[in-house]
Coordinates of N, CA and C and ligand atoms in Angstrom, one line a residue:
M1 N 87.0 77.2 90.3 CA 87.7 78.4 89.4 C 86.2 78.6 88.3
T2 N 86.5 80.0 88.2 CA 85.6 80.1 86.8 C 85.9 79.7 85.6
D3 N 84.5 79.5 84.6 CA 85.0 78.9 83.3 C 86.3 80.1 83.0
R4 N 86.0 81.2 82.9 CA 87.0 82.5 82.1 C 88.3 82.0 83.0
K5 N 88.3 82.0 84.0 CA 89.7 81.8 84.9 C 90.4 80.4 84.0
A6 N 89.7 79.5 84.2 CA 90.1 78.3 84.1 C 90.7 78.6 82.4
Q7 N 90.1 78.8 81.7 CA 90.5 79.4 79.9 C 91.6 79.9 80.2
L8 N 91.6 81.0 80.9 CA 93.3 82.0 80.6 C 94.1 81.1 81.4
V9 N 94.3 80.3 82.5 CA 94.7 79.7 82.7 C 95.4 78.4 82.0
D10 N 94.7 77.8 80.9 CA 94.9 76.6 80.1 C 95.3 77.3 79.0
E11 N 95.4 78.9 79.0 CA 96.0 79.5 77.5 C 97.4 79.8 78.2
L12 N 97.5 80.1 79.1 CA 98.6 80.6 80.0 C 99.8 79.2 79.8
I13 N 99.3 78.4 80.4 CA 100.1 76.7 80.2 C 100.3 76.4 78.9
R14 N 99.5 76.7 77.6 CA 100.0 76.3 76.7 C 101.2 77.3 75.7
H15 N 101.1 78.5 76.5 CA 101.8 79.8 76.0 C 103.4 79.6 76.6
T16 N 103.2 79.3 78.0 CA 104.9 79.1 78.6 C 105.2 77.3 78.2
G17 N 104.6 76.5 77.9 CA 105.1 75.6 77.2 C 105.4 75.6 76.1
E18 N 105.1 76.2 75.0 CA 106.0 76.3 73.9 C 106.9 77.6 74.2
L19 N 106.9 78.6 75.3 CA 108.4 79.4 75.3 C 109.2 78.4 75.9
A20 N 108.8 77.6 77.0 CA 109.8 76.7 77.5 C 110.5 75.9 76.3
R21 N 109.7 75.3 75.4 CA 110.5 74.6 74.5 C 111.0 75.5 73.8
A22 N 111.0 76.5 73.6 CA 111.9 77.4 72.8 C 112.9 77.7 73.3
G23 N 113.4 77.5 74.8 CA 114.3 77.8 75.3 C 114.3 79.2 75.6
L24 N 113.1 79.6 76.3 CA 113.2 80.7 76.8 C 113.4 81.0 78.5
T25 N 112.8 80.2 78.7 CA 113.0 80.2 80.5 C 113.8 78.8 81.2
P26 N 114.9 79.0 81.0 CA 115.4 78.2 81.4 C 115.6 78.1 83.0
A27 N 115.8 76.7 83.6 CA 116.1 76.9 85.2 C 115.0 77.5 85.7
T28 N 113.9 76.7 85.8 CA 112.9 77.4 86.3 C 112.3 78.9 86.2
S29 N 113.4 79.5 85.3 CA 113.0 81.1 85.4 C 111.4 81.5 84.4
S30 N 111.4 82.7 84.5 CA 110.5 83.4 84.0 C 109.0 83.5 84.9
N31 N 108.1 84.1 84.6 CA 107.1 84.0 84.9 C 105.8 84.9 84.4
F32 N 104.5 84.8 84.7 CA 103.3 84.9 83.4 C 102.3 85.4 84.3
S33 N 101.3 86.0 83.7 CA 100.1 86.4 84.6 C 98.8 86.8 83.4
A34 N 98.0 86.7 83.7 CA 96.7 87.5 83.1 C 95.6 88.1 83.8
R35 N 95.4 89.3 83.8 CA 94.3 89.9 84.5 C 93.0 89.4 84.7
L36 N 92.2 89.3 85.9 CA 91.3 88.8 86.1 C 90.0 90.0 85.7
D37 N 90.4 90.6 86.9 CA 89.5 92.1 86.8 C 90.5 93.2 86.8
D38 N 89.7 94.4 87.7 CA 90.4 95.6 87.9 C 91.3 95.4 89.3
S39 N 91.1 94.2 90.1 CA 91.7 94.3 91.5 C 92.4 92.9 91.5
R40 N 92.7 91.9 90.3 CA 93.3 90.4 90.7 C 93.3 90.0 89.1
C41 N 94.5 89.7 89.6 CA 95.2 88.7 88.2 C 95.7 87.1 88.9
V42 N 96.1 86.8 87.7 CA 96.2 85.1 87.9 C 97.6 85.1 87.5
I43 N 98.4 84.3 89.0 CA 100.1 84.3 88.3 C 100.6 83.3 88.6
T44 N 101.6 83.2 88.0 CA 102.5 81.5 88.6 C 103.1 81.7 89.7
V45 N 103.0 80.6 90.4 CA 103.7 80.0 91.5 C 105.2 80.1 91.8
S46 N 105.9 80.9 92.3 CA 107.3 81.3 92.6 C 108.3 79.7 92.4
G47 N 109.1 79.4 91.3 CA 110.2 78.6 91.5 C 109.9 77.2 90.7
R48 N 108.4 77.7 89.7 CA 107.9 76.5 89.4 C 108.6 75.9 88.1
D49 N 108.7 74.9 87.4 CA 109.4 74.9 86.2 C 108.2 75.0 84.9
K50 N 108.3 76.1 84.3 CA 107.4 76.6 84.0 C 107.0 76.3 82.3
G51 N 108.0 74.9 82.0 CA 107.6 74.0 80.9 C 106.6 73.0 81.1
R52 N 106.3 73.1 82.4 CA 105.5 71.7 82.8 C 104.6 72.2 83.7
L53 N 104.2 73.2 83.7 CA 103.0 74.2 84.7 C 101.5 73.3 84.5
T54 N 100.9 73.2 85.4 CA 99.6 72.3 85.6 C 98.6 73.9 86.1
P55 N 97.6 73.7 86.2 CA 96.3 74.7 87.0 C 97.0 75.1 88.6
D56 N 97.6 73.9 89.2 CA 97.7 73.9 90.3 C 99.1 74.8 90.4
D57 N 99.9 75.5 89.5 CA 100.9 76.4 89.5 C 100.5 77.7 89.3
F58 N 99.2 77.9 89.7 CA 98.8 79.3 89.6 C 98.1 79.7 90.7
M59 N 98.1 81.2 90.7 CA 97.5 81.7 92.3 C 97.2 83.3 91.9
D60 N 95.8 83.7 92.9 CA 95.4 84.8 92.8 C 96.4 85.6 93.4
V61 N 96.4 86.9 93.1 CA 96.9 88.1 94.0 C 95.8 89.6 93.6
D62 N 96.3 90.2 94.3 CA 95.8 91.7 94.2 C 96.3 92.3 93.6
M63 N 96.1 93.7 93.0 CA 97.1 94.7 92.0 C 98.3 95.2 93.3
D64 N 98.1 95.0 94.6 CA 99.2 95.4 95.2 C 100.4 93.9 95.4
G65 N 100.0 92.9 94.5 CA 101.0 92.0 95.1 C 100.8 91.0 95.5
K66 N 99.4 91.1 96.8 CA 99.7 90.5 98.0 C 98.3 88.6 97.6
P67 N 98.8 87.8 98.1 CA 98.1 86.4 97.4 C 96.6 87.2 97.6
V68 N 96.0 86.7 97.2 CA 94.0 86.6 97.5 C 94.0 85.3 98.8
E69 N 94.3 84.5 98.8 CA 94.3 83.2 99.6 C 96.0 83.2 100.0
P70 N 96.0 83.4 101.4 CA 97.7 82.9 101.8 C 97.4 81.7 101.8
G71 N 99.1 81.4 101.7 CA 99.6 79.9 102.1 C 100.4 79.8 100.9
R72 N 100.3 80.4 99.6 CA 101.1 79.8 98.8 C 102.1 81.2 98.4
V73 N 103.4 80.8 97.6 CA 104.1 82.3 97.3 C 104.2 81.9 96.0
S74 N 103.1 83.6 95.4 CA 103.3 84.1 94.1 C 104.9 84.4 93.9
S75 N 105.2 84.6 92.1 CA 106.7 84.8 91.9 C 106.9 86.1 92.5
A76 N 108.5 85.7 92.6 CA 109.6 86.5 93.1 C 109.2 88.1 92.4
E77 N 108.7 88.3 91.6 CA 108.9 89.5 90.6 C 106.9 89.7 90.3
T78 N 106.2 89.2 91.5 CA 104.7 89.6 91.2 C 104.4 91.0 91.1
L79 N 105.5 91.8 91.5 CA 105.3 93.5 91.9 C 105.4 94.1 90.4
L80 N 106.1 93.4 89.6 CA 106.3 93.9 88.2 C 105.3 93.8 87.6
H81 N 104.3 92.7 87.5 CA 103.5 92.3 87.0 C 102.1 93.3 87.5
T82 N 102.1 93.5 88.8 CA 101.0 94.2 89.3 C 101.2 95.5 88.8
Q83 N 102.5 96.1 88.7 CA 102.8 97.4 88.2 C 102.4 97.8 86.9
I84 N 102.4 97.0 86.2 CA 102.0 96.8 84.4 C 100.6 97.3 84.5
Y85 N 99.8 96.4 85.4 CA 98.5 96.2 85.6 C 98.1 97.2 85.9
R86 N 98.7 98.0 87.0 CA 97.9 99.3 87.7 C 98.0 100.5 87.0
L87 N 99.7 100.4 85.9 CA 99.7 101.8 84.9 C 99.3 101.6 83.8
R88 N 98.6 100.5 83.1 CA 98.7 100.4 82.0 C 97.3 99.7 81.9
P89 N 95.8 100.4 82.0 CA 94.7 99.3 82.4 C 94.8 98.8 81.3
E90 N 95.0 99.3 79.9 CA 94.8 98.3 78.9 C 95.1 96.8 78.6
A91 N 96.4 96.7 79.6 CA 97.1 95.2 79.7 C 96.3 94.1 80.3
S92 N 96.1 93.0 79.8 CA 95.3 92.1 80.5 C 96.2 90.7 80.5
A93 N 97.4 90.9 80.0 CA 98.8 89.5 80.0 C 99.8 90.2 80.2
V94 N 100.8 90.1 81.0 CA 102.1 89.8 80.8 C 103.3 88.9 81.2
L95 N 104.0 88.4 80.2 CA 105.0 87.5 80.0 C 106.5 88.3 79.9
H96 N 107.3 87.0 81.2 CA 108.4 87.4 81.4 C 109.2 86.4 81.1
T97 N 110.4 86.5 80.2 CA 111.1 85.3 79.8 C 112.6 86.2 80.0
H98 N 113.5 84.9 79.8 CA 115.1 85.0 80.0 C 115.6 84.2 78.9
S99 N 115.7 85.1 77.6 CA 116.7 83.9 76.7 C 117.9 84.5 76.5
L100 N 118.9 84.2 75.7 CA 120.2 84.5 75.6 C 120.0 86.0 75.0
A101 N 119.4 86.0 74.2 CA 119.6 87.6 73.5 C 118.7 88.6 74.4
Q102 N 118.0 88.4 75.2 CA 117.6 89.5 76.2 C 118.8 89.8 77.3
T103 N 119.2 88.3 77.7 CA 119.9 88.7 78.6 C 121.5 89.3 78.4
L104 N 121.9 89.0 77.5 CA 123.3 89.7 76.5 C 122.7 91.3 76.1
L105 N 121.9 91.6 75.4 CA 121.8 92.9 74.8 C 121.6 93.7 76.0
S106 N 120.6 93.4 76.9 CA 120.3 94.3 77.6 C 121.4 94.7 78.9
M107 N 122.5 93.7 78.7 CA 123.6 94.2 79.6 C 124.2 94.8 78.6
R108 N 124.7 94.6 77.6 CA 125.4 95.7 76.9 C 124.6 97.3 76.9
H109 N 123.5 97.3 76.7 CA 122.8 98.5 76.5 C 122.1 99.2 78.2
E110 N 122.9 98.2 79.1 CA 122.0 98.8 80.6 C 122.7 100.4 80.9
R111 N 123.9 100.8 80.4 CA 124.4 102.3 80.5 C 123.4 103.1 79.6
A112 N 123.1 102.6 78.6 CA 122.4 103.8 78.0 C 120.8 103.8 78.3
G113 N 120.3 102.8 78.6 CA 119.0 103.0 79.1 C 118.3 102.7 78.4
Y114 N 118.6 102.0 77.3 CA 117.4 101.4 76.1 C 118.2 101.0 74.7
I115 N 117.2 100.3 74.2 CA 117.8 99.4 73.1 C 117.2 100.2 71.6
E116 N 117.4 100.6 71.0 CA 116.3 101.4 69.7 C 116.5 100.4 68.9
L117 N 115.4 100.0 68.1 CA 114.9 99.2 67.2 C 114.6 99.9 66.2
A118 N 115.3 99.9 65.2 CA 114.8 100.6 63.5 C 114.7 100.1 62.8
G119 N 113.9 100.1 61.7 CA 114.2 100.0 60.2 C 113.7 98.2 60.0
Y120 N 113.2 97.7 60.7 CA 112.8 96.4 60.8 C 111.5 96.3 60.3
E121 N 110.9 95.1 59.5 CA 109.6 95.1 59.2 C 108.9 94.6 60.3
L122 N 109.4 93.8 61.0 CA 108.7 93.3 62.1 C 108.0 94.1 63.4
L123 N 108.5 95.3 63.3 CA 108.4 95.9 64.3 C 106.7 96.3 64.5
K124 N 106.0 96.4 62.5 CA 104.7 96.0 63.1 C 104.1 95.3 63.7
A125 N 104.8 94.2 64.1 CA 103.8 93.5 65.0 C 103.7 94.0 66.5
L126 N 104.0 95.4 66.3 CA 103.6 95.9 68.1 C 102.9 96.5 68.0
H127 N 101.5 96.6 68.5 CA 100.5 97.8 68.6 C 101.2 99.2 68.5
G128 N 100.5 99.6 67.4 CA 100.5 101.2 67.5 C 101.4 101.3 66.1
I129 N 102.2 100.2 65.8 CA 103.4 100.6 64.8 C 102.9 100.5 63.2
K130 N 103.0 101.2 62.5 CA 102.2 101.3 61.1 C 103.1 101.0 59.9
T131 N 104.6 101.2 60.3 CA 105.3 100.9 58.9 C 106.8 100.8 59.6
H132 N 107.6 99.9 58.5 CA 109.4 99.4 59.2 C 109.8 100.5 59.5
D133 N 109.9 101.7 58.8 CA 110.3 102.8 59.0 C 109.6 103.8 60.6
A134 N 109.9 103.0 61.6 CA 109.9 103.7 62.5 C 111.3 103.3 63.9
R135 N 111.4 104.0 64.9 CA 112.1 103.7 66.0 C 111.3 103.7 67.1
V136 N 111.4 102.0 68.0 CA 111.5 101.9 69.1 C 112.2 101.7 70.0
R137 N 112.1 102.7 71.1 CA 113.2 102.6 72.0 C 112.1 101.2 73.2
V138 N 113.3 100.7 73.6 CA 112.9 99.6 74.5 C 113.6 100.1 75.8
P139 N 112.8 100.5 76.9 CA 114.0 100.8 78.1 C 114.6 99.4 78.3
V140 N 115.6 99.9 79.8 CA 116.8 98.8 79.7 C 116.9 99.4 81.5
V141 N 116.7 98.9 82.4 CA 116.8 99.5 83.8 C 117.9 98.2 84.5
P142 N 118.5 98.6 85.6 CA 119.8 97.6 86.0 C 118.9 96.6 87.0
N143 N 119.5 95.1 86.9 CA 118.6 94.1 87.9 C 119.2 95.1 89.3
S144 N 118.1 94.1 89.9 CA 118.2 94.1 91.3 C 117.4 92.9 91.9
Q145 N 117.5 92.7 93.2 CA 116.7 91.8 94.1 C 115.3 92.2 94.9
D146 N 115.8 94.0 94.4 CA 114.8 94.8 95.5 C 113.9 95.1 94.6
M147 N 112.4 94.3 94.7 CA 111.6 94.8 93.5 C 110.7 96.0 93.9
P148 N 110.7 96.6 94.8 CA 110.3 98.1 94.9 C 110.9 98.7 94.0
A149 N 112.3 98.7 94.6 CA 113.2 99.7 93.6 C 113.6 99.4 92.0
L150 N 113.3 98.1 91.7 CA 113.4 97.7 90.4 C 111.7 98.3 89.8
C151 N 110.9 98.2 90.5 CA 109.2 99.1 90.0 C 109.5 100.4 90.1
A152 N 110.3 101.2 90.8 CA 110.4 102.6 90.7 C 111.4 103.2 89.9
A153 N 112.8 102.1 89.3 CA 113.3 102.6 88.4 C 112.5 101.8 86.8
I154 N 111.6 101.5 86.7 CA 110.9 101.5 85.6 C 109.9 102.8 85.2
E155 N 109.7 103.3 86.6 CA 108.2 103.5 86.4 C 108.2 104.7 85.8
P156 N 109.3 105.7 85.3 CA 109.4 107.1 84.4 C 108.9 106.6 83.4
A157 N 109.2 105.7 82.5 CA 109.3 104.9 81.2 C 107.8 104.8 81.1
F158 N 106.8 105.0 82.1 CA 105.2 104.4 81.8 C 104.6 105.9 81.6
A159 N 105.3 107.2 82.3 CA 104.9 108.6 81.9 C 105.3 108.7 80.1
D160 N 105.9 107.8 79.3 CA 106.5 108.1 77.9 C 104.8 107.5 77.0
E161 N 105.2 107.6 76.0 CA 104.6 107.2 75.1 C 104.1 105.6 75.3
P162 N 102.9 105.1 74.6 CA 103.1 103.4 74.7 C 104.2 102.9 74.3
F163 N 104.3 102.0 75.5 CA 105.6 100.9 75.1 C 105.0 99.6 75.5
W164 N 105.3 98.4 74.9 CA 104.8 97.2 75.2 C 105.5 96.2 75.6
G165 N 107.4 96.9 76.0 CA 107.8 95.8 76.9 C 109.0 96.6 77.4
Y166 N 109.8 96.2 78.1 CA 111.1 96.7 78.6 C 112.1 95.3 79.1
L167 N 113.3 95.8 79.4 CA 114.0 94.6 79.6 C 114.9 95.2 81.3
I168 N 115.6 94.2 81.4 CA 115.9 94.0 82.7 C 117.5 93.7 82.9
A169 N 118.4 94.7 82.8 CA 119.7 94.4 82.4 C 120.2 92.8 82.9
G170 N 120.9 92.1 82.2 CA 121.0 90.4 82.7 C 120.2 89.8 83.2
H171 N 119.2 89.9 82.6 CA 118.0 89.3 83.7 C 117.1 88.8 82.6
G172 N 116.3 89.4 81.6 CA 115.0 89.4 80.6 C 114.5 90.3 80.5
L173 N 113.0 89.9 79.6 CA 112.1 90.6 79.0 C 110.8 90.8 80.1
Y174 N 110.1 92.0 80.5 CA 109.2 91.6 80.3 C 107.7 92.6 78.8
A175 N 107.4 91.8 78.7 CA 106.4 92.2 77.7 C 104.7 92.1 77.7
W176 N 103.7 92.9 77.6 CA 102.5 92.5 77.8 C 101.9 93.3 76.6
G177 N 100.6 92.8 76.5 CA 99.2 92.9 75.7 C 98.1 93.5 76.1
R178 N 97.3 93.9 75.3 CA 95.5 94.0 75.3 C 95.0 92.6 75.9
D179 N 95.6 91.8 75.4 CA 95.2 90.1 75.6 C 96.2 89.1 75.3
L180 N 96.1 88.1 75.9 CA 97.1 87.6 76.2 C 97.9 86.9 74.4
A181 N 97.0 87.1 73.7 CA 97.8 86.7 72.1 C 98.4 88.0 71.7
E182 N 97.8 88.7 72.2 CA 99.1 90.0 71.9 C 100.1 90.4 72.7
A183 N 99.6 89.8 74.1 CA 100.8 89.9 74.6 C 101.9 88.9 74.3
R184 N 102.0 87.8 73.4 CA 102.8 86.7 73.2 C 103.1 87.2 71.5
R185 N 102.5 88.1 70.7 CA 103.1 88.3 69.6 C 104.1 89.4 70.1
H186 N 104.0 90.3 71.1 CA 104.5 91.1 71.4 C 106.4 90.7 71.7
L187 N 105.8 89.6 72.7 CA 107.4 88.9 73.2 C 107.8 88.3 72.0
D188 N 107.0 87.8 71.1 CA 107.8 86.9 69.7 C 108.7 88.0 69.3
A189 N 108.2 89.0 68.7 CA 108.4 90.1 67.9 C 109.9 90.8 68.9
F190 N 109.8 91.2 70.1 CA 110.8 91.6 70.9 C 112.0 90.3 70.4
E191 N 111.5 89.2 71.0 CA 112.5 88.4 71.0 C 113.2 88.1 69.4
F192 N 112.2 88.0 68.3 CA 113.1 88.1 67.0 C 114.0 89.5 66.9
L193 N 113.7 90.4 67.1 CA 114.6 91.7 66.9 C 115.4 92.1 67.6
L194 N 115.4 91.8 69.0 CA 117.1 91.6 69.8 C 117.6 90.4 69.1
T195 N 117.0 89.3 69.0 CA 118.2 88.3 68.1 C 119.0 89.1 67.0
A196 N 117.9 89.8 66.3 CA 118.7 90.4 65.0 C 119.7 91.3 65.3
E197 N 119.3 92.2 66.4 CA 120.2 93.1 66.9 C 121.5 92.6 67.5
M198 N 121.5 91.2 68.0 CA 122.8 90.7 69.0 C 123.5 90.1 67.5
T199 N 122.6 89.4 66.6 CA 123.7 89.1 65.4 C 124.3 90.2 64.4
K200 N 123.5 91.1 64.7 CA 124.2 92.6 63.6 C 125.6 93.0 64.9
L201 N 125.1 92.5 66.0 CA 126.3 93.2 66.9 C 127.9 92.1 66.9
G202 N 127.4 91.0 66.3 CA 128.1 89.8 66.3 C 128.5 89.4 67.3
F203 N 127.2 89.1 68.1 CA 127.0 88.2 69.3 C 126.6 87.0 68.6
R204 N 126.9 85.5 69.3 CA 126.1 84.5 68.7 C 125.1 83.7 69.9
A205 N 124.1 83.5 69.3 CA 123.0 82.5 70.4 C 123.6 81.4 70.2
Ligands
LIG1 C1 116.3 81.1 88.7 S1 115.3 82.2 88.1 C2 115.4 83.5 89.2 C3 114.4 84.1 89.4 C4 113.6 84.5 88.2 O1 114.2 86.0 87.6 C5 112.5 84.3 87.8 O2 111.9 84.8 86.3 C6 111.6 83.4 88.1 O3 111.1 83.8 89.5 P1 110.0 83.0 90.0 O4 110.0 83.4 91.4 O5 109.1 83.5 89.3 O6 109.9 81.8 89.8
ZN2 ZN1 113.1 86.7 85.8

């Protein structure tokens, strides 16, 4: 393993541990990746407990989601990661979690196709947002076990202005950033903002 890859994997393990302890990765759910170069990323192996990852729980895949070394199975949602890397060349890390707020609010907004977040100071944690007086639409797509279908459902959103995350209804959040620290900041901001919206609507976590 190169020094850079080992450092990325160490940082991913630190973030996944923190997210697991915060209750965002229940029951082996969630998956995490970082871009290695234009043609490969490192991603979690499918089905592992995301609160107890070691370097052996990561593997390389190409940008079509194919394992670089055959023999291990990457995340069932690998294609959603590689789609983001292909369509957003600036993305360097992709984080996917399954919190209660992400799960419940996405179900509630599935028919609308988006959740609008407005008026929150914390919107400024999203790259490019300079004021609380902004409206950010988080796309919501229906869940599916068919990953190419899920990729096709979210693909039109990538034609719009920059955005840093989307929801899969009843499932969870995908968030990314220009580096791993920014991806984590975006994920934390979405989680806070979705929890605020959930509380406003009278849901209880
Ligand atoms: C038990 S979680 C169901 C699958 C899922 O949504 C997920 O995020 C984890 O899948 P993976 O293959 O990446 O472990
Ligand atoms: Zn998932």
